[in-house]
């Protein structure tokens, strides 16, 4: 199962959801360099556990294993949450 959300340093893109009922606490963010934000992946109404987070462009937006994103520079990145079963 895969959820993707766009994060950007000053720009944002629409999200793509893989399965109904799964969602992220934020679908798009506009961030300035150095700002951080925390996002949470949900399965239904409960926060998901064991989520693997990744960024399509870590040089623009980094994401750690807990869903904390950091804007590194101007740019655009899609942050993806992958659940253990997908």
PDB file of N, CA and C in Angstrom, residues 20-82:
ATOM      1  N   UNK A  20      -8.592   3.815  -0.771  1.00  0.00           N
ATOM      2  CA  UNK A  20      -9.573   4.580  -0.008  1.00  0.00           C
ATOM      3  C   UNK A  20      -9.495   4.203   1.465  1.00  0.00           C
ATOM      4  N   UNK A  21      -9.597   5.170   2.345  1.00  0.00           N
ATOM      5  CA  UNK A  21      -9.516   4.927   3.778  1.00  0.00           C
ATOM      6  C   UNK A  21      -8.126   5.160   4.338  1.00  0.00           C
ATOM      7  N   UNK A  22      -7.119   5.206   3.479  1.00  0.00           N
ATOM      8  CA  UNK A  22      -5.759   5.525   3.903  1.00  0.00           C
ATOM      9  C   UNK A  22      -5.511   6.981   3.559  1.00  0.00           C
ATOM     10  N   UNK A  23      -4.923   7.697   4.468  1.00  0.00           N
ATOM     11  CA  UNK A  23      -4.725   9.120   4.227  1.00  0.00           C
ATOM     12  C   UNK A  23      -3.550   9.634   5.033  1.00  0.00           C
ATOM     13  N   UNK A  24      -3.128  10.839   4.719  1.00  0.00           N
ATOM     14  CA  UNK A  24      -2.027  11.503   5.404  1.00  0.00           C
ATOM     15  C   UNK A  24      -2.552  12.754   6.090  1.00  0.00           C
ATOM     16  N   UNK A  25      -1.928  13.122   7.189  1.00  0.00           N
ATOM     17  CA  UNK A  25      -2.380  14.287   7.945  1.00  0.00           C
ATOM     18  C   UNK A  25      -2.260  15.576   7.144  1.00  0.00           C
ATOM     19  N   UNK A  26      -1.356  15.638   6.191  1.00  0.00           N
ATOM     20  CA  UNK A  26      -1.200  16.791   5.301  1.00  0.00           C
ATOM     21  C   UNK A  26      -1.055  16.273   3.884  1.00  0.00           C
ATOM     22  N   UNK A  27      -1.767  16.892   2.947  1.00  0.00           N
ATOM     23  CA  UNK A  27      -1.646  16.449   1.560  1.00  0.00           C
ATOM     24  C   UNK A  27      -0.674  17.314   0.769  1.00  0.00           C
ATOM     25  N   UNK A  28      -0.567  18.571   1.105  1.00  0.00           N
ATOM     26  CA  UNK A  28       0.436  19.441   0.488  1.00  0.00           C
ATOM     27  C   UNK A  28       0.924  20.437   1.526  1.00  0.00           C
ATOM     28  N   UNK A  29       2.156  20.810   1.393  1.00  0.00           N
ATOM     29  CA  UNK A  29       2.740  21.828   2.267  1.00  0.00           C
ATOM     30  C   UNK A  29       3.568  22.776   1.426  1.00  0.00           C
ATOM     31  N   UNK A  30       3.543  24.025   1.781  1.00  0.00           N
ATOM     32  CA  UNK A  30       4.487  25.003   1.237  1.00  0.00           C
ATOM     33  C   UNK A  30       5.415  25.348   2.386  1.00  0.00           C
ATOM     34  N   UNK A  31       6.691  25.117   2.165  1.00  0.00           N
ATOM     35  CA  UNK A  31       7.669  25.298   3.230  1.00  0.00           C
ATOM     36  C   UNK A  31       8.793  26.199   2.750  1.00  0.00           C
ATOM     37  N   UNK A  32       9.414  26.861   3.681  1.00  0.00           N
ATOM     38  CA  UNK A  32      10.595  27.668   3.379  1.00  0.00           C
ATOM     39  C   UNK A  32      11.821  26.884   3.822  1.00  0.00           C
ATOM     40  N   UNK A  33      12.950  27.190   3.235  1.00  0.00           N
ATOM     41  CA  UNK A  33      14.196  26.503   3.561  1.00  0.00           C
ATOM     42  C   UNK A  33      14.413  26.494   5.067  1.00  0.00           C
ATOM     43  N   UNK A  34      14.711  25.312   5.613  1.00  0.00           N
ATOM     44  CA  UNK A  34      14.976  25.154   7.037  1.00  0.00           C
ATOM     45  C   UNK A  34      13.752  24.813   7.862  1.00  0.00           C
ATOM     46  N   UNK A  35      12.553  24.990   7.331  1.00  0.00           N
ATOM     47  CA  UNK A  35      11.340  24.660   8.076  1.00  0.00           C
ATOM     48  C   UNK A  35      11.160  23.152   8.152  1.00  0.00           C
ATOM     49  N   UNK A  36      10.518  22.705   9.232  1.00  0.00           N
ATOM     50  CA  UNK A  36      10.168  21.299   9.381  1.00  0.00           C
ATOM     51  C   UNK A  36       8.670  21.179   9.625  1.00  0.00           C
ATOM     52  N   UNK A  37       8.136  20.017   9.313  1.00  0.00           N
ATOM     53  CA  UNK A  37       6.730  19.708   9.565  1.00  0.00           C
ATOM     54  C   UNK A  37       6.628  18.217   9.829  1.00  0.00           C
ATOM     55  N   UNK A  38       5.647  17.809  10.612  1.00  0.00           N
ATOM     56  CA  UNK A  38       5.424  16.399  10.929  1.00  0.00           C
ATOM     57  C   UNK A  38       4.151  15.948  10.235  1.00  0.00           C
ATOM     58  N   UNK A  39       4.239  14.861   9.486  1.00  0.00           N
ATOM     59  CA  UNK A  39       3.043  14.286   8.882  1.00  0.00           C
ATOM     60  C   UNK A  39       2.833  12.884   9.441  1.00  0.00           C
ATOM     61  N   UNK A  40       1.590  12.447   9.450  1.00  0.00           N
ATOM     62  CA  UNK A  40       1.235  11.133   9.967  1.00  0.00           C
ATOM     63  C   UNK A  40       0.434  10.395   8.908  1.00  0.00           C
ATOM     64  N   UNK A  41       0.742   9.120   8.706  1.00  0.00           N
ATOM     65  CA  UNK A  41      -0.021   8.267   7.798  1.00  0.00           C
ATOM     66  C   UNK A  41      -1.077   7.533   8.625  1.00  0.00           C
ATOM     67  N   UNK A  42      -2.282   7.449   8.091  1.00  0.00           N
ATOM     68  CA  UNK A  42      -3.390   6.792   8.785  1.00  0.00           C
ATOM     69  C   UNK A  42      -3.945   5.652   7.953  1.00  0.00           C
ATOM     70  N   UNK A  43      -4.318   4.573   8.637  1.00  0.00           N
ATOM     71  CA  UNK A  43      -5.114   3.488   8.064  1.00  0.00           C
ATOM     72  C   UNK A  43      -6.483   3.629   8.704  1.00  0.00           C
ATOM     73  N   UNK A  44      -7.446   4.126   7.964  1.00  0.00           N
ATOM     74  CA  UNK A  44      -8.747   4.426   8.559  1.00  0.00           C
ATOM     75  C   UNK A  44      -8.592   5.581   9.527  1.00  0.00           C
ATOM     76  N   UNK A  45      -9.012   5.380  10.775  1.00  0.00           N
ATOM     77  CA  UNK A  45      -8.937   6.469  11.755  1.00  0.00           C
ATOM     78  C   UNK A  45      -7.712   6.374  12.661  1.00  0.00           C
ATOM     79  N   UNK A  46      -6.932   5.312  12.531  1.00  0.00           N
ATOM     80  CA  UNK A  46      -5.789   5.106  13.427  1.00  0.00           C
ATOM     81  C   UNK A  46      -4.469   5.411  12.722  1.00  0.00           C
ATOM     82  N   UNK A  47      -3.533   6.025  13.448  1.00  0.00           N
ATOM     83  CA  UNK A  47      -2.199   6.231  12.861  1.00  0.00           C
ATOM     84  C   UNK A  47      -1.570   4.883  12.493  1.00  0.00           C
ATOM     85  N   UNK A  48      -0.953   4.822  11.346  1.00  0.00           N
ATOM     86  CA  UNK A  48      -0.301   3.597  10.888  1.00  0.00           C
ATOM     87  C   UNK A  48       1.056   3.454  11.569  1.00  0.00           C
ATOM     88  N   UNK A  49       1.468   2.221  11.784  1.00  0.00           N
ATOM     89  CA  UNK A  49       2.794   1.981  12.361  1.00  0.00           C
ATOM     90  C   UNK A  49       3.657   1.259  11.335  1.00  0.00           C
ATOM     91  N   UNK A  50       4.960   1.372  11.500  1.00  0.00           N
ATOM     92  CA  UNK A  50       5.889   0.692  10.608  1.00  0.00           C
ATOM     93  C   UNK A  50       5.948   1.277   9.208  1.00  0.00           C
ATOM     94  N   UNK A  51       5.571   2.543   9.059  1.00  0.00           N
ATOM     95  CA  UNK A  51       5.549   3.194   7.747  1.00  0.00           C
ATOM     96  C   UNK A  51       6.977   3.502   7.301  1.00  0.00           C
ATOM     97  N   UNK A  52       7.272   3.234   6.031  1.00  0.00           N
ATOM     98  CA  UNK A  52       8.559   3.591   5.451  1.00  0.00           C
ATOM     99  C   UNK A  52       8.357   4.871   4.657  1.00  0.00           C
ATOM    100  N   UNK A  53       9.104   5.920   4.992  1.00  0.00           N
ATOM    101  CA  UNK A  53       8.981   7.231   4.361  1.00  0.00           C
ATOM    102  C   UNK A  53      10.128   7.443   3.384  1.00  0.00           C
ATOM    103  N   UNK A  54       9.838   8.092   2.253  1.00  0.00           N
ATOM    104  CA  UNK A  54      10.897   8.447   1.307  1.00  0.00           C
ATOM    105  C   UNK A  54      10.539   9.754   0.607  1.00  0.00           C
ATOM    106  N   UNK A  55      11.556  10.391   0.045  1.00  0.00           N
ATOM    107  CA  UNK A  55      11.399  11.644  -0.686  1.00  0.00           C
ATOM    108  C   UNK A  55      11.919  11.446  -2.100  1.00  0.00           C
ATOM    109  N   UNK A  56      11.192  11.972  -3.082  1.00  0.00           N
ATOM    110  CA  UNK A  56      11.645  11.843  -4.471  1.00  0.00           C
ATOM    111  C   UNK A  56      12.862  12.714  -4.754  1.00  0.00           C
ATOM    112  N   UNK A  57      13.090  13.730  -3.930  1.00  0.00           N
ATOM    113  CA  UNK A  57      14.266  14.595  -4.085  1.00  0.00           C
ATOM    114  C   UNK A  57      14.766  15.014  -2.706  1.00  0.00           C
ATOM    115  N   UNK A  58      15.560  14.155  -2.051  1.00  0.00           N
ATOM    116  CA  UNK A  58      16.050  14.464  -0.708  1.00  0.00           C
ATOM    117  C   UNK A  58      16.918  15.714  -0.638  1.00  0.00           C
ATOM    118  N   UNK A  59      17.441  16.169  -1.772  1.00  0.00           N
ATOM    119  CA  UNK A  59      18.231  17.402  -1.731  1.00  0.00           C
ATOM    120  C   UNK A  59      17.326  18.625  -1.555  1.00  0.00           C
ATOM    121  N   UNK A  60      16.037  18.490  -1.876  1.00  0.00           N
ATOM    122  CA  UNK A  60      15.074  19.583  -1.685  1.00  0.00           C
ATOM    123  C   UNK A  60      14.276  19.402  -0.404  1.00  0.00           C
ATOM    124  N   UNK A  61      13.791  18.182  -0.174  1.00  0.00           N
ATOM    125  CA  UNK A  61      12.974  17.885   1.002  1.00  0.00           C
ATOM    126  C   UNK A  61      13.407  16.541   1.570  1.00  0.00           C
ATOM    127  N   UNK A  62      13.846  16.545   2.814  1.00  0.00           N
ATOM    128  CA  UNK A  62      14.222  15.307   3.502  1.00  0.00           C
ATOM    129  C   UNK A  62      13.058  14.852   4.365  1.00  0.00           C
ATOM    130  N   UNK A  63      12.915  13.546   4.536  1.00  0.00           N
ATOM    131  CA  UNK A  63      11.917  12.995   5.453  1.00  0.00           C
ATOM    132  C   UNK A  63      12.603  11.912   6.269  1.00  0.00           C
ATOM    133  N   UNK A  64      12.345  11.913   7.579  1.00  0.00           N
ATOM    134  CA  UNK A  64      12.956  10.888   8.430  1.00  0.00           C
ATOM    135  C   UNK A  64      11.976   9.729   8.627  1.00  0.00           C
ATOM    136  N   UNK A  65      12.371   8.749   9.400  1.00  0.00           N
ATOM    137  CA  UNK A  65      11.573   7.555   9.629  1.00  0.00           C
ATOM    138  C   UNK A  65      10.311   7.777  10.428  1.00  0.00           C
ATOM    139  N   UNK A  66      10.113   8.960  10.959  1.00  0.00           N
ATOM    140  CA  UNK A  66       8.931   9.286  11.761  1.00  0.00           C
ATOM    141  C   UNK A  66       7.993  10.238  11.032  1.00  0.00           C
ATOM    142  N   UNK A  67       8.279  10.570   9.765  1.00  0.00           N
ATOM    143  CA  UNK A  67       7.414  11.449   8.992  1.00  0.00           C
ATOM    144  C   UNK A  67       7.685  12.924   9.188  1.00  0.00           C
ATOM    145  N   UNK A  68       8.837  13.260   9.748  1.00  0.00           N
ATOM    146  CA  UNK A  68       9.208  14.669   9.875  1.00  0.00           C
ATOM    147  C   UNK A  68       9.930  15.088   8.604  1.00  0.00           C
ATOM    148  N   UNK A  69       9.389  16.112   7.941  1.00  0.00           N
ATOM    149  CA  UNK A  69       9.981  16.597   6.699  1.00  0.00           C
ATOM    150  C   UNK A  69      10.709  17.905   6.952  1.00  0.00           C
ATOM    151  N   UNK A  70      11.812  18.092   6.240  1.00  0.00           N
ATOM    152  CA  UNK A  70      12.619  19.306   6.349  1.00  0.00           C
ATOM    153  C   UNK A  70      12.881  19.846   4.953  1.00  0.00           C
ATOM    154  N   UNK A  71      12.553  21.124   4.741  1.00  0.00           N
ATOM    155  CA  UNK A  71      12.840  21.782   3.464  1.00  0.00           C
ATOM    156  C   UNK A  71      14.317  22.157   3.448  1.00  0.00           C
ATOM    157  N   UNK A  72      15.066  21.607   2.501  1.00  0.00           N
ATOM    158  CA  UNK A  72      16.509  21.842   2.408  1.00  0.00           C
ATOM    159  C   UNK A  72      16.848  22.990   1.463  1.00  0.00           C
ATOM    160  N   UNK A  73      16.055  23.157   0.405  1.00  0.00           N
ATOM    161  CA  UNK A  73      16.299  24.203  -0.593  1.00  0.00           C
ATOM    162  C   UNK A  73      15.014  24.387  -1.387  1.00  0.00           C
ATOM    163  N   UNK A  74      14.974  25.413  -2.228  1.00  0.00           N
ATOM    164  CA  UNK A  74      13.830  25.595  -3.119  1.00  0.00           C
ATOM    165  C   UNK A  74      13.746  24.406  -4.057  1.00  0.00           C
ATOM    166  N   UNK A  75      12.554  23.946  -4.304  1.00  0.00           N
ATOM    167  CA  UNK A  75      12.369  22.812  -5.187  1.00  0.00           C
ATOM    168  C   UNK A  75      11.053  22.130  -4.914  1.00  0.00           C
ATOM    169  N   UNK A  76      10.942  20.925  -5.413  1.00  0.00           N
ATOM    170  CA  UNK A  76       9.706  20.173  -5.323  1.00  0.00           C
ATOM    171  C   UNK A  76      10.060  18.721  -5.030  1.00  0.00           C
ATOM    172  N   UNK A  77       9.276  18.087  -4.184  1.00  0.00           N
ATOM    173  CA  UNK A  77       9.528  16.689  -3.871  1.00  0.00           C
ATOM    174  C   UNK A  77       8.222  16.011  -3.500  1.00  0.00           C
ATOM    175  N   UNK A  78       8.086  14.763  -3.877  1.00  0.00           N
ATOM    176  CA  UNK A  78       6.948  13.958  -3.451  1.00  0.00           C
ATOM    177  C   UNK A  78       7.425  13.070  -2.314  1.00  0.00           C
ATOM    178  N   UNK A  79       6.774  13.202  -1.167  1.00  0.00           N
ATOM    179  CA  UNK A  79       7.086  12.364  -0.014  1.00  0.00           C
ATOM    180  C   UNK A  79       6.110  11.192  -0.040  1.00  0.00           C
ATOM    181  N   UNK A  80       6.647   9.985   0.065  1.00  0.00           N
ATOM    182  CA  UNK A  80       5.849   8.772  -0.040  1.00  0.00           C
ATOM    183  C   UNK A  80       5.847   8.021   1.283  1.00  0.00           C
ATOM    184  N   UNK A  81       4.668   7.534   1.669  1.00  0.00           N
ATOM    185  CA  UNK A  81       4.522   6.681   2.849  1.00  0.00           C
ATOM    186  C   UNK A  81       4.158   5.287   2.361  1.00  0.00           C
ATOM    187  N   UNK A  82       5.008   4.314   2.652  1.00  0.00           N
ATOM    188  CA  UNK A  82       4.737   2.935   2.241  1.00  0.00           C
ATOM    189  C   UNK A  82       4.447   2.117   3.498  1.00  0.00           C
TER     190      UNK A  82
END
